[in-house]
């Protein structure tokens, strides 16, 4: 490269002297030098020579000549290497304008459209990205481009569809891209690794964790073999695998993977880089869900510090961190702190994303949950209703997020004793969840349980029992016979059987509840105390007074230890013991 640059530079000086700066041969020499230093890896020098060539061609051949367009597209590529997306976009758009005037529609145009589509995708402008990418794919097919080029475009189309939450279409294009890499014998190509990682991300979102993990590990191996163990591509895959382990409640493995990614990114970019902040954010989520809320708060605080140092206050990651901090304060019962953080987050989201962005809907759900915990039903309802409106705008009427908001609105109405409206909303939420998630999903079980609780409180025991049993069956299938959700369902089923004087079924339910909670939470938890209390009532009704006294005495001991002598639940046990003693004396 050095020798080539030397000869061409000498040629440039001669041509400038003999022919002038506006001569086509002088322009071509500038362009050749730009190509040499570009391939040499000298980005700043390449930018200088392409810019000089651009101005020379404009003066010599006019602003709409093909050579001008070629300069613009190379300048756009250099801006991409510098991560200057806006400048790259302007250069690509100008090159495409000229190519259109000149009637150019070949593989060069397809390549520019691909790069422009990738920029739009990176800026979350997926509709514009899709428009550019579909045009690129059409041209590639027309000119019989090779499989690798078409695969790269299919991958980006998949990214655009994924961004638009159109997962079936995204998966179709990721699968096409992977098949093309395979057909071309390029299964170990970095482009294929990117495609597999994108496909794995969708599978992870759909909770197909096994397939997602396999694809992520395959992609990781390709990156490690092609660009080394300490690349950002490797770090990115480690983060995504860590996220799956976090979702699977394998917190130790998740933290190990995310910490490895953090070390790579800190080494590559420095401690205050944006990608370091993004990795810390995922570590904060692991800490939060692992139960170390103080460590999570410190980590999210560090994320905010890093993002503000690089981009200032107005950045979406700041809003995301504030949202997580608000949720932690809510869990701790610090509701004022929680609302302050969540409201700060939503103000930022509205500024950055617009009034009706999907992310705002989820923050509104968090705000509503805080109001719920304070029994501020009107404020909660307003937030849930606004979230539902946003989800319908962004996601349509049949999305699971619509079901989530609708379910919470139904519970809110039931709390106000508006049972009929509550049941209607929760039943519609159940229908949407079954369509999207299948009949056996845990969210379907939760919906059944919510409907059962409302019907139970409404006094419709027969209907409530049907939904309790449906929820119970699903919890057993999905979580196992000894899960706490199974015990909670059995507790409610037992109460209904007791009220219906079906004492045999009631006592069986309460005995099973006691067994499960003793396994899961210990022999002296309040849930065991409640089941003993209910079982004692059943034995009292069947005149098995000794068994009743045994249950009430054990319940009394637990409640006194946990609640103190003056608590109403302790007094209730005393009243039942006194009543049983009176019956024994008769």
Coordinates of C-alpha atoms in Angstrom, one line a residue, residues 22-244:
X22 CA -10.7 20.1 -12.6
X23 CA -9.4 17.5 -15.1
X24 CA -11.0 14.1 -15.2
X25 CA -7.6 12.3 -14.9
X26 CA -6.8 14.4 -11.8
X27 CA -10.1 13.4 -10.3
X28 CA -9.5 9.7 -11.1
X29 CA -6.1 9.9 -9.4
X30 CA -7.6 11.3 -6.3
X31 CA -10.2 8.6 -6.4
X32 CA -7.5 5.9 -6.8
X33 CA -5.5 7.3 -3.9
X34 CA -8.7 7.3 -1.8
X35 CA -9.3 3.6 -2.6
X36 CA -5.7 2.7 -1.7
X37 CA -5.6 4.4 1.7
X38 CA -9.2 3.1 2.4
X39 CA -8.0 -0.5 1.8
X40 CA -4.9 0.3 3.8
X41 CA -7.1 1.0 6.8
X42 CA -6.3 4.8 7.0
X43 CA -9.9 6.0 7.5
X44 CA -9.1 9.7 8.0
X45 CA -6.8 9.9 5.0
X46 CA -9.4 8.0 2.9
X47 CA -12.1 10.5 4.0
X48 CA -9.9 13.4 2.9
X49 CA -9.1 12.0 -0.6
X50 CA -12.7 10.8 -1.3
X51 CA -14.0 14.3 -0.3
X52 CA -11.4 15.9 -2.6
X53 CA -12.3 13.6 -5.4
X54 CA -16.0 14.3 -4.8
X55 CA -15.6 18.0 -5.1
X56 CA -13.3 17.6 -8.2
X57 CA -15.9 15.3 -9.9
X58 CA -18.7 17.8 -9.1
X59 CA -16.8 20.6 -10.7
X60 CA -15.6 18.6 -13.7
X61 CA -18.6 16.3 -14.4
X62 CA -21.5 18.0 -12.6
X63 CA -23.3 17.3 -9.3
X64 CA -25.4 14.3 -10.6
X65 CA -22.6 12.2 -12.3
X66 CA -22.1 8.6 -11.4
X67 CA -18.6 9.2 -10.2
X68 CA -20.0 11.7 -7.6
X69 CA -22.5 9.0 -6.5
X70 CA -19.7 6.5 -6.1
X71 CA -17.7 9.0 -3.9
X72 CA -20.8 9.6 -1.8
X73 CA -21.3 5.8 -1.2
X74 CA -17.6 5.4 -0.2
X75 CA -17.8 8.4 2.1
X76 CA -20.9 6.8 3.6
X77 CA -19.0 3.6 4.3
X78 CA -16.3 5.5 6.1
X79 CA -18.8 7.3 8.3
X80 CA -20.2 3.9 9.2
X81 CA -16.7 2.8 10.3
X82 CA -16.5 5.9 12.4
X83 CA -20.0 5.1 13.8
X84 CA -21.3 8.4 12.4
X85 CA -24.7 7.0 11.3
X86 CA -26.4 10.3 10.5
X87 CA -23.5 11.5 8.2
X88 CA -23.4 8.0 6.6
X89 CA -27.2 8.1 6.0
X90 CA -27.0 11.5 4.3
X91 CA -24.2 10.3 2.0
X92 CA -26.0 7.1 1.1
X93 CA -29.3 9.0 0.4
X94 CA -27.4 11.4 -1.9
X95 CA -25.7 8.6 -3.7
X96 CA -29.1 6.8 -4.2
X97 CA -30.6 10.1 -5.6
X98 CA -27.9 10.3 -8.2
X99 CA -28.1 6.6 -9.1
X100 CA -31.8 7.0 -9.7
X101 CA -31.3 10.0 -12.0
X102 CA -28.7 8.1 -14.0
X103 CA -31.0 5.0 -14.2
X104 CA -28.5 2.9 -12.2
X105 CA -30.1 -0.2 -10.6
X106 CA -27.3 -2.7 -10.1
X107 CA -25.6 -4.4 -7.3
X108 CA -23.9 -1.2 -6.1
X109 CA -27.3 0.3 -5.5
X110 CA -28.4 -2.9 -3.7
X111 CA -25.3 -2.6 -1.5
X112 CA -26.1 1.0 -0.6
X113 CA -29.7 0.2 0.1
X114 CA -28.6 -2.6 2.4
X115 CA -26.3 -0.3 4.4
X116 CA -29.0 2.3 4.6
X117 CA -31.5 -0.2 5.8
X118 CA -29.1 -1.3 8.6
X119 CA -28.7 2.3 9.7
X120 CA -32.5 2.7 9.9
X121 CA -32.8 -0.6 11.9
X122 CA -30.1 0.7 14.3
X123 CA -32.2 3.8 14.8
X124 CA -35.4 1.8 15.4
X125 CA -36.9 3.2 12.2
X126 CA -37.9 -0.2 11.1
X127 CA -40.5 0.8 8.5
X128 CA -37.9 2.8 6.6
X129 CA -35.4 0.0 7.1
X130 CA -37.8 -2.5 5.6
X131 CA -38.5 -0.3 2.6
X132 CA -34.7 0.0 1.8
X133 CA -34.0 -3.6 2.4
X134 CA -36.8 -5.0 0.4
X135 CA -35.7 -2.9 -2.6
X136 CA -32.1 -4.2 -2.1
X137 CA -33.3 -7.8 -2.1
X138 CA -35.4 -7.3 -5.2
X139 CA -32.3 -5.9 -7.1
X140 CA -30.1 -8.7 -5.8
X141 CA -32.5 -11.3 -7.1
X142 CA -32.7 -9.5 -10.4
X143 CA -28.9 -9.5 -10.9
X144 CA -28.4 -13.0 -9.5
X145 CA -26.3 -11.8 -6.6
X146 CA -24.5 -14.6 -4.7
X147 CA -26.1 -16.3 -1.7
X148 CA -24.0 -14.6 0.9
X149 CA -25.0 -11.1 -0.2
X150 CA -28.7 -12.1 -0.3
X151 CA -28.4 -13.8 3.1
X152 CA -27.0 -10.5 4.6
X153 CA -30.1 -8.7 3.3
X154 CA -32.5 -11.4 4.5
X155 CA -30.9 -11.1 8.0
X156 CA -31.5 -7.4 8.1
X157 CA -35.1 -7.8 6.9
X158 CA -35.5 -10.2 9.8
X159 CA -34.1 -7.6 12.1
X160 CA -36.6 -5.0 10.8
X161 CA -39.6 -7.4 11.2
X162 CA -38.4 -8.3 14.7
X163 CA -38.3 -4.6 15.6
X164 CA -41.9 -4.3 14.3
X165 CA -42.8 -7.2 16.7
X166 CA -43.7 -9.3 13.6
X167 CA -41.9 -12.5 14.9
X168 CA -43.2 -15.1 12.4
X169 CA -41.9 -12.9 9.4
X170 CA -38.6 -12.3 11.2
X171 CA -38.1 -16.0 11.8
X172 CA -38.8 -16.8 8.2
X173 CA -36.1 -14.4 7.0
X174 CA -33.6 -15.5 9.5
X175 CA -34.1 -19.1 8.5
X176 CA -33.7 -18.1 4.8
X177 CA -30.5 -16.3 5.6
X178 CA -29.0 -19.3 7.5
X179 CA -30.0 -21.7 4.7
X180 CA -28.3 -19.5 2.1
X181 CA -25.1 -19.4 4.2
X182 CA -25.2 -23.2 4.4
X183 CA -25.8 -23.5 0.6
X184 CA -22.8 -21.3 -0.1
X185 CA -20.6 -23.4 2.3
X186 CA -20.3 -20.3 4.6
X187 CA -21.8 -21.8 7.7
X188 CA -18.8 -20.5 9.7
X189 CA -19.1 -17.0 8.3
X190 CA -19.5 -14.1 10.7
X191 CA -22.7 -13.1 8.9
X192 CA -24.2 -16.5 9.7
X193 CA -23.2 -16.0 13.3
X194 CA -25.0 -12.7 13.4
X195 CA -28.1 -14.3 11.8
X196 CA -28.1 -17.2 14.3
X197 CA -27.8 -14.7 17.2
X198 CA -30.7 -12.7 15.9
X199 CA -32.8 -15.8 15.4
X200 CA -31.9 -17.0 18.9
X201 CA -33.0 -13.7 20.4
X202 CA -36.5 -14.2 19.0
X203 CA -36.6 -17.7 20.3
X204 CA -35.5 -16.5 23.7
X205 CA -38.3 -13.9 23.7
X206 CA -40.7 -16.8 22.9
X207 CA -39.2 -18.8 25.9
X208 CA -37.8 -21.5 23.6
X209 CA -34.6 -21.3 25.6
X210 CA -33.1 -24.6 24.6
X211 CA -33.1 -23.9 20.9
X212 CA -32.1 -20.3 21.6
X213 CA -29.1 -21.4 23.7
X214 CA -27.9 -23.8 21.0
X215 CA -27.9 -21.1 18.4
X216 CA -26.2 -18.6 20.7
X217 CA -23.4 -21.1 21.5
X218 CA -23.0 -21.9 17.8
X219 CA -22.7 -18.2 17.0
X220 CA -20.3 -17.7 19.9
X221 CA -18.0 -20.5 18.6
X222 CA -17.9 -18.8 15.1
X223 CA -17.0 -15.4 16.6
X224 CA -14.4 -16.9 18.9
X225 CA -12.7 -18.7 16.0
X226 CA -12.9 -15.8 13.5
X227 CA -12.2 -12.7 15.6
X228 CA -10.9 -13.9 18.9
X229 CA -12.1 -14.4 22.5
X230 CA -12.0 -10.7 23.5
X231 CA -14.1 -9.1 20.8
X232 CA -17.3 -7.2 21.4
X233 CA -19.2 -9.7 19.3
X234 CA -18.2 -12.4 21.8
X235 CA -19.2 -10.1 24.7
X236 CA -22.6 -9.5 23.0
X237 CA -23.3 -13.2 22.8
X238 CA -22.2 -13.8 26.4
X239 CA -24.7 -11.1 27.5
X240 CA -27.5 -12.7 25.6
X241 CA -26.7 -16.2 27.0
X242 CA -26.5 -14.6 30.4
X243 CA -30.0 -13.1 30.0
X244 CA -31.4 -16.5 29.2

